[in-house]
XYZ file of N, CA, C and O in Angstrom:
596
model
N -1.143 -18.670 107.424
C -0.838 -18.024 106.159
C -1.741 -18.559 105.045
O -2.132 -17.848 104.146
N -2.089 -19.860 105.136
C -2.944 -20.480 104.133
C -4.347 -19.869 104.144
O -4.955 -19.673 103.096
N -4.868 -19.554 105.330
C -6.181 -18.914 105.444
C -6.165 -17.547 104.772
O -7.119 -17.167 104.106
N -5.080 -16.825 104.947
C -4.922 -15.500 104.340
C -4.956 -15.609 102.814
O -5.609 -14.822 102.140
N -4.279 -16.635 102.271
C -4.257 -16.833 100.820
C -5.631 -17.228 100.301
O -6.072 -16.771 99.262
N -6.335 -18.069 101.030
C -7.674 -18.484 100.624
C -8.627 -17.284 100.636
O -9.431 -17.116 99.721
N -8.501 -16.434 101.647
C -9.327 -15.229 101.721
C -9.031 -14.312 100.541
O -9.937 -13.745 99.927
N -7.762 -14.179 100.190
C -7.352 -13.374 99.040
C -8.046 -13.866 97.774
O -8.620 -13.105 97.006
N -8.014 -15.166 97.559
C -8.582 -15.699 96.334
C -10.103 -15.614 96.327
O -10.702 -15.425 95.275
N -10.732 -15.710 97.476
C -12.178 -15.532 97.546
C -12.549 -14.112 97.159
O -13.472 -13.883 96.369
N -11.808 -13.145 97.682
C -12.046 -11.743 97.328
C -11.760 -11.527 95.851
O -12.524 -10.894 95.124
N -10.661 -12.090 95.376
C -10.274 -11.954 93.977
C -11.366 -12.481 93.056
O -11.744 -11.833 92.079
N -11.879 -13.640 93.359
C -12.905 -14.256 92.525
C -14.185 -13.436 92.486
O -14.928 -13.480 91.519
N -14.435 -12.662 93.519
C -15.664 -11.867 93.574
C -15.537 -10.517 92.867
O -16.526 -9.826 92.683
N -14.339 -10.147 92.473
C -14.110 -8.841 91.837
C -14.148 -8.968 90.322
O -13.202 -9.439 89.717
N -15.236 -8.550 89.711
C -15.370 -8.688 88.263
C -14.519 -7.678 87.507
O -13.930 -8.004 86.489
N -14.446 -6.447 87.996
C -13.784 -5.397 87.228
C -12.406 -5.018 87.727
O -11.634 -4.423 86.996
N -12.083 -5.346 88.953
C -10.840 -4.868 89.551
C -9.879 -5.980 89.933
O -9.087 -5.828 90.854
N -9.929 -7.095 89.226
C -9.091 -8.235 89.584
C -7.623 -7.872 89.609
O -6.897 -8.252 90.522
N -7.160 -7.112 88.613
C -5.738 -6.767 88.563
C -5.329 -5.928 89.769
O -4.260 -6.124 90.339
N -6.186 -5.025 90.199
C -5.895 -4.193 91.372
C -5.837 -5.056 92.630
O -4.937 -4.909 93.457
N -6.786 -5.986 92.749
C -6.823 -6.872 93.915
C -5.580 -7.757 93.948
O -4.945 -7.925 94.987
N -5.192 -8.303 92.800
C -3.990 -9.136 92.735
C -2.778 -8.339 93.184
O -1.983 -8.802 94.009
N -2.612 -7.139 92.658
C -1.475 -6.285 93.036
C -1.468 -6.004 94.533
O -0.426 -6.074 95.182
N -2.617 -5.686 95.087
C -2.732 -5.375 96.510
C -2.288 -6.556 97.365
O -1.495 -6.410 98.291
N -2.768 -7.732 97.035
C -2.421 -8.895 97.834
C -0.990 -9.357 97.608
O -0.335 -9.821 98.531
N -0.473 -9.220 96.384
C 0.929 -9.570 96.138
C 1.848 -8.665 96.941
O 2.872 -9.108 97.460
N 1.473 -7.404 97.055
C 2.265 -6.454 97.842
C 2.288 -6.837 99.318
O 3.187 -6.439 100.055
N 1.309 -7.639 99.730
C 1.229 -8.082 101.126
C 1.721 -9.509 101.320
O 1.407 -10.153 102.321
N 2.486 -10.022 100.361
C 3.158 -11.296 100.533
C 2.368 -12.550 100.209
O 2.775 -13.646 100.586
N 1.250 -12.420 99.513
C 0.479 -13.606 99.138
C 1.210 -14.342 98.018
O 1.721 -13.734 97.087
N 1.253 -15.652 98.082
C 1.875 -16.488 97.062
C 1.090 -16.371 95.760
O -0.116 -16.630 95.737
N 1.757 -16.018 94.665
C 1.103 -15.856 93.364
C 0.438 -17.149 92.906
O -0.526 -17.130 92.157
N 0.927 -18.285 93.366
C 0.381 -19.567 92.944
C -0.580 -20.191 93.956
O -0.930 -21.368 93.835
N -1.015 -19.396 94.940
C -2.005 -19.881 95.905
C -3.290 -20.218 95.156
O -3.619 -19.606 94.147
N -4.017 -21.221 95.657
C -5.244 -21.681 95.003
C -6.467 -21.363 95.848
O -6.411 -21.395 97.066
N -7.584 -21.098 95.157
C -8.851 -20.927 95.851
C -9.509 -22.300 96.017
O -8.900 -23.328 95.703
N -10.732 -22.331 96.502
C -11.421 -23.601 96.758
C -11.635 -24.416 95.482
O -11.811 -25.630 95.538
N -11.602 -23.762 94.329
C -11.770 -24.445 93.039
C -10.432 -24.764 92.384
O -10.386 -25.195 91.241
N -9.350 -24.515 93.121
C -8.024 -24.820 92.606
C -7.469 -23.787 91.640
O -6.446 -24.009 91.011
N -8.132 -22.639 91.521
C -7.692 -21.594 90.598
C -6.668 -20.681 91.257
O -6.772 -20.369 92.430
N -5.709 -20.258 90.447
C -4.710 -19.294 90.901
C -5.052 -17.922 90.332
O -5.992 -17.780 89.533
N -4.261 -16.933 90.700
C -4.457 -15.579 90.147
C -4.340 -15.609 88.624
O -5.074 -14.901 87.925
N -3.438 -16.427 88.089
C -3.284 -16.527 86.637
C -4.538 -17.103 85.991
O -5.011 -16.590 84.972
N -5.107 -18.161 86.573
C -6.354 -18.732 86.057
C -7.424 -17.642 85.961
O -8.098 -17.498 84.942
N -7.576 -16.914 87.053
C -8.625 -15.902 87.132
C -8.362 -14.763 86.151
O -9.270 -14.293 85.462
N -7.106 -14.354 86.033
C -6.769 -13.256 85.115
C -7.067 -13.612 83.665
O -7.640 -12.809 82.927
N -6.706 -14.824 83.233
C -6.979 -15.187 81.836
C -8.460 -15.455 81.616
O -9.001 -15.112 80.562
N -9.115 -16.017 82.603
C -10.544 -16.284 82.474
C -11.336 -14.976 82.356
O -12.304 -14.895 81.614
N -10.890 -13.957 83.065
C -11.553 -12.652 83.026
C -11.041 -11.771 81.883
O -11.407 -10.621 81.773
N -10.165 -12.320 81.061
C -9.613 -11.660 79.883
C -8.945 -10.320 80.205
O -9.185 -9.304 79.556
N -8.060 -10.365 81.187
C -7.280 -9.175 81.503
C -6.307 -8.881 80.375
O -5.943 -9.779 79.617
N -5.854 -7.636 80.270
C -4.930 -7.276 79.187
C -3.680 -8.143 79.194
O -3.217 -8.581 80.248
N -3.154 -8.397 78.002
C -1.991 -9.279 77.872
C -0.822 -8.796 78.715
O -0.078 -9.604 79.261
N -0.648 -7.483 78.852
C 0.461 -6.957 79.652
C 0.379 -7.432 81.099
O 1.393 -7.724 81.723
N -0.841 -7.533 81.617
C -1.012 -7.977 82.994
C -0.699 -9.466 83.126
O -0.021 -9.895 84.059
N -1.159 -10.263 82.175
C -0.880 -11.705 82.201
C 0.624 -11.944 82.064
O 1.208 -12.749 82.792
N 1.270 -11.222 81.155
C 2.716 -11.349 80.961
C 3.454 -10.925 82.232
O 4.426 -11.550 82.642
N 2.959 -9.888 82.887
C 3.525 -9.436 84.163
C 3.452 -10.558 85.206
O 4.431 -10.837 85.903
N 2.306 -11.227 85.296
C 2.164 -12.326 86.257
C 3.138 -13.459 85.936
O 3.755 -14.031 86.831
N 3.295 -13.751 84.641
C 4.184 -14.843 84.225
C 5.656 -14.481 84.411
O 6.426 -15.258 84.976
N 6.043 -13.319 83.916
C 7.463 -12.958 83.879
C 7.981 -12.312 85.161
O 9.054 -12.647 85.631
N 7.239 -11.399 85.709
C 7.719 -10.662 86.882
C 7.365 -11.342 88.197
O 8.100 -11.258 89.163
N 6.228 -11.986 88.232
C 5.770 -12.597 89.485
C 5.903 -14.113 89.493
O 5.552 -14.773 90.466
N 6.389 -14.682 88.386
C 6.662 -16.115 88.294
C 5.414 -16.984 88.514
O 5.491 -18.041 89.154
N 4.275 -16.551 87.975
C 3.077 -17.381 88.055
C 3.329 -18.682 87.288
O 3.944 -18.678 86.224
N 2.862 -19.777 87.841
C 3.079 -21.101 87.252
C 1.921 -21.444 86.320
O 0.806 -21.690 86.756
N 2.206 -21.472 85.017
C 1.175 -21.736 84.007
C 0.806 -23.208 83.906
O -0.118 -23.566 83.183
N 1.498 -24.074 84.645
C 1.203 -25.509 84.567
C 0.243 -25.987 85.656
O -0.147 -27.154 85.656
N -0.154 -25.102 86.549
C -1.058 -25.508 87.641
C -2.435 -25.833 87.076
O -2.991 -25.097 86.263
N -2.975 -26.955 87.539
C -4.275 -27.454 87.100
C -5.305 -27.180 88.193
O -5.045 -27.422 89.368
N -6.472 -26.662 87.794
C -7.519 -26.395 88.783
C -8.351 -27.656 89.028
O -8.044 -28.735 88.499
N -9.406 -27.540 89.826
C -10.224 -28.693 90.193
C -10.928 -29.326 88.995
O -11.315 -30.494 89.047
N -11.085 -28.576 87.908
C -11.709 -29.104 86.694
C -10.689 -29.640 85.703
O -11.024 -29.968 84.569
N -9.413 -29.674 86.129
C -8.361 -30.175 85.261
C -7.898 -29.163 84.232
O -7.235 -29.513 83.267
N -8.244 -27.904 84.442
C -7.907 -26.856 83.475
C -6.675 -26.068 83.911
O -6.540 -25.726 85.075
N -5.827 -25.779 82.948
C -4.714 -24.864 83.167
C -5.139 -23.504 82.630
O -6.217 -23.367 82.038
N -4.279 -22.516 82.789
C -4.554 -21.196 82.209
C -4.695 -21.304 80.694
O -5.450 -20.543 80.079
N -3.996 -22.256 80.080
C -4.120 -22.477 78.634
C -5.567 -22.787 78.266
O -6.123 -22.200 77.334
N -6.183 -23.728 78.976
C -7.568 -24.117 78.692
C -8.512 -22.917 78.828
O -9.430 -22.757 78.037
N -8.268 -22.110 79.858
C -9.182 -21.000 80.154
C -9.020 -19.807 79.218
O -9.887 -18.949 79.160
N -7.913 -19.755 78.504
C -7.678 -18.631 77.592
C -8.499 -18.766 76.319
O -8.962 -17.780 75.756
N -8.689 -19.987 75.868
C -9.416 -20.212 74.614
C -10.911 -20.101 74.857
O -11.445 -20.654 75.805
N -11.562 -19.374 73.967
C -13.009 -19.221 74.062
C -13.567 -18.675 72.774
O -12.879 -18.589 71.760
N -14.807 -18.279 72.822
C -15.472 -17.812 71.606
C -15.100 -16.374 71.227
O -15.486 -15.900 70.175
N -14.337 -15.700 72.061
C -13.922 -14.321 71.760
C -12.410 -14.246 71.592
O -11.725 -13.503 72.276
N -11.868 -15.029 70.671
C -10.428 -15.075 70.452
C -10.011 -13.934 69.521
O -9.988 -14.085 68.313
N -9.689 -12.803 70.120
C -9.186 -11.686 69.339
C -7.658 -11.747 69.317
O -7.054 -12.696 69.823
N -7.046 -10.744 68.727
C -5.586 -10.730 68.600
C -4.917 -10.787 69.978
O -3.941 -11.510 70.175
N -5.441 -10.042 70.936
C -4.833 -10.006 72.268
C -4.921 -11.362 72.959
O -3.963 -11.828 73.553
N -6.088 -12.035 72.895
C -6.230 -13.372 73.505
C -5.261 -14.354 72.857
O -4.688 -15.205 73.520
N -5.101 -14.230 71.542
C -4.192 -15.124 70.825
C -2.753 -14.896 71.286
O -1.986 -15.846 71.464
N -2.377 -13.637 71.519
C -1.033 -13.330 72.014
C -0.829 -13.858 73.432
O 0.239 -14.394 73.757
N -1.841 -13.721 74.274
C -1.764 -14.260 75.641
C -1.566 -15.771 75.573
O -0.718 -16.329 76.269
N -2.314 -16.413 74.700
C -2.186 -17.862 74.547
C -0.772 -18.229 74.106
O -0.196 -19.204 74.600
N -0.199 -17.444 73.213
C 1.172 -17.689 72.774
C 2.154 -17.637 73.935
O 3.041 -18.486 74.050
N 2.002 -16.653 74.812
C 2.873 -16.541 75.997
C 2.696 -17.751 76.910
O 3.658 -18.301 77.442
N 1.457 -18.168 77.093
C 1.195 -19.308 77.965
C 1.760 -20.602 77.377
O 2.297 -21.429 78.112
N 1.629 -20.776 76.079
C 2.160 -21.983 75.435
C 3.669 -22.044 75.627
O 4.232 -23.112 75.891
N 4.342 -20.896 75.542
C 5.796 -20.871 75.764
C 6.140 -21.341 77.175
O 7.170 -21.975 77.397
N 5.301 -21.018 78.152
C 5.581 -21.350 79.549
C 5.120 -22.753 79.935
O 5.593 -23.314 80.908
N 4.152 -23.281 79.195
C 3.550 -24.550 79.615
C 3.247 -25.442 78.418
O 2.188 -26.048 78.342
N 4.162 -25.533 77.476
C 3.931 -26.307 76.249
C 3.518 -27.746 76.551
O 2.638 -28.300 75.911
N 4.134 -28.367 77.527
C 3.815 -29.763 77.840
C 2.363 -29.927 78.269
O 1.772 -30.994 78.091
N 1.762 -28.877 78.812
C 0.388 -28.963 79.292
C -0.629 -28.862 78.158
O -1.807 -29.145 78.354
N -0.197 -28.472 76.971
C -1.115 -28.291 75.848
C -1.802 -29.599 75.471
O -2.915 -29.588 74.950
N -1.161 -30.723 75.725
C -1.723 -32.019 75.364
C -2.458 -32.702 76.510
O -2.989 -33.790 76.340
N -2.505 -32.060 77.659
C -3.150 -32.647 78.834
C -4.646 -32.309 78.801
O -5.019 -31.138 78.759
N -5.502 -33.336 78.819
C -6.941 -33.054 78.797
C -7.462 -32.603 80.154
O -6.946 -33.004 81.191
N -8.500 -31.759 80.117
C -9.181 -31.392 81.353
C -10.147 -32.525 81.716
O -10.144 -33.582 81.086
N -10.989 -32.323 82.720
C -11.900 -33.390 83.165
C -12.944 -33.757 82.111
O -13.552 -34.808 82.179
N -13.155 -32.864 81.123
C -14.095 -33.145 80.039
C -13.402 -33.771 78.836
O -14.026 -33.957 77.790
N -12.093 -34.028 78.968
C -11.340 -34.617 77.873
C -10.858 -33.602 76.840
O -10.345 -33.979 75.793
N -11.029 -32.321 77.122
C -10.641 -31.258 76.185
C -9.163 -30.926 76.337
O -8.690 -30.634 77.430
N -8.439 -30.943 75.232
C -7.057 -30.489 75.202
C -7.038 -29.105 74.551
O -8.064 -28.635 74.041
N -5.872 -28.480 74.547
C -5.749 -27.180 73.901
C -6.149 -27.277 72.431
O -6.869 -26.426 71.915
N -5.705 -28.328 71.761
C -6.020 -28.504 70.348
C -7.519 -28.705 70.128
O -8.104 -28.089 69.230
N -8.162 -29.526 70.947
C -9.603 -29.751 70.757
C -10.400 -28.481 71.049
O -11.388 -28.190 70.369
N -9.964 -27.696 72.044
C -10.640 -26.427 72.324
C -10.436 -25.435 71.190
O -11.359 -24.706 70.808
N -9.227 -25.398 70.634
C -8.947 -24.501 69.509
C -9.837 -24.857 68.320
O -10.393 -23.965 67.657
N -10.009 -26.138 68.064
C -10.879 -26.568 66.964
C -12.340 -26.233 67.281
O -13.073 -25.739 66.418
N -12.742 -26.472 68.517
C -14.127 -26.212 68.948
C -14.504 -24.738 68.771
O -15.617 -24.424 68.358
N -13.567 -23.833 69.089
C -13.846 -22.403 69.000
C -13.331 -21.786 67.697
O -13.213 -20.579 67.582
N -13.016 -22.654 66.736
C -12.643 -22.223 65.390
C -11.422 -21.304 65.372
O -11.413 -20.287 64.681
N -10.428 -21.658 66.132
C -9.163 -20.910 66.152
C -8.219 -21.577 65.150
O -7.261 -22.251 65.525
N -8.510 -21.396 63.886
C -7.804 -22.146 62.838
C -6.300 -21.896 62.828
O -5.519 -22.821 62.623
N -5.872 -20.658 63.062
C -4.428 -20.401 63.035
C -3.720 -21.119 64.183
O -2.621 -21.641 64.014
N -4.354 -21.193 65.339
C -3.774 -21.917 66.467
C -3.705 -23.417 66.163
O -2.700 -24.059 66.424
N -4.770 -23.956 65.591
C -4.785 -25.371 65.225
C -3.644 -25.655 64.251
O -2.876 -26.606 64.434
N -3.514 -24.821 63.220
C -2.445 -25.012 62.231
C -1.065 -24.938 62.876
O -0.195 -25.771 62.592
N -0.853 -23.943 63.738
C 0.445 -23.793 64.415
C 0.765 -24.990 65.306
O 1.899 -25.463 65.338
N -0.237 -25.478 66.038
C -0.004 -26.610 66.924
C 0.290 -27.884 66.143
O 1.162 -28.657 66.507
N -0.441 -28.091 65.039
C -0.192 -29.284 64.226
C 1.184 -29.204 63.572
O 1.902 -30.206 63.506
N 1.574 -28.019 63.114
C 2.901 -27.843 62.514
C 3.989 -28.101 63.549
O 4.991 -28.763 63.261
N 3.797 -27.597 64.767
C 4.783 -27.812 65.837
C 4.897 -29.297 66.166
O 5.985 -29.814 66.395
N 3.769 -29.994 66.175
C 3.784 -31.434 66.457
C 4.517 -32.184 65.338
O 5.308 -33.089 65.612
N 4.274 -31.805 64.085
C 4.983 -32.441 62.966
C 6.480 -32.190 63.072
O 7.283 -33.106 62.886
N 6.856 -30.942 63.385
C 8.285 -30.604 63.521
C 8.923 -31.420 64.634
O 10.028 -31.925 64.497
N 8.222 -31.530 65.741
C 8.731 -32.289 66.887
C 8.899 -33.759 66.525
O 9.901 -34.384 66.850
N 7.910 -34.305 65.832
C 7.978 -35.715 65.437
C 9.097 -35.966 64.444
O 9.798 -36.963 64.530
N 9.276 -35.056 63.506
C 10.326 -35.274 62.501
C 11.713 -35.124 63.111
O 12.641 -35.815 62.728
N 11.884 -34.266 64.089
C 13.197 -34.104 64.719
C 13.514 -35.241 65.678
O 14.668 -35.489 65.992
N 12.492 -35.976 66.128
C 12.700 -37.105 67.029
C 12.954 -38.424 66.308
O 13.317 -39.406 66.929
N 12.722 -38.451 65.006
C 12.911 -39.681 64.247
C 14.388 -39.960 64.023
O 15.159 -39.050 63.754
N 14.727 -41.204 64.102
C 16.092 -41.636 63.829
C 16.256 -41.860 62.327
O 15.345 -42.403 61.697
N 17.365 -41.452 61.769
C 17.577 -41.745 60.359
C 17.663 -43.246 60.137
O 18.225 -43.966 60.973
N 17.082 -43.690 59.058
C 17.099 -45.116 58.775
C 18.363 -45.472 58.004
O 18.789 -44.744 57.131
N 18.932 -46.596 58.378
C 20.103 -47.078 57.653
C 19.732 -48.392 56.985
O 18.923 -49.161 57.486
N 20.315 -48.632 55.847
C 20.035 -49.863 55.111
C 21.096 -50.881 55.354
O 22.169 -50.743 55.551
């Protein structure tokens, strides 16, 4: 069964325009949505890297239970792969869905030491940087114990 999954991901990785069709075809044949290719990438990694429509990514997350916390061979999660130089409204929405599913992974660096926050700053995603810093401040303030005199 593992060979079948590896073959699926090899075919998937080679399909530039029809990744969503290939994913659907193989899922219909019982392939594990979280199976990894030789580079440790899952269907979710490939879908976000290829900038598939948000509806498809949400479908993988919600309907097919894709695991957004899986790390590939480069230490990247789907979160890392979503951020890039073409951050339009749709990519930002996809990132929002992924953060909801894998918030703890946002602070995990890839093999290059890049975290979600450092990538957001690198690609000038100012609203994401602001939101992440605000969330961190909120988290820190809610974790503080009240001081007594």
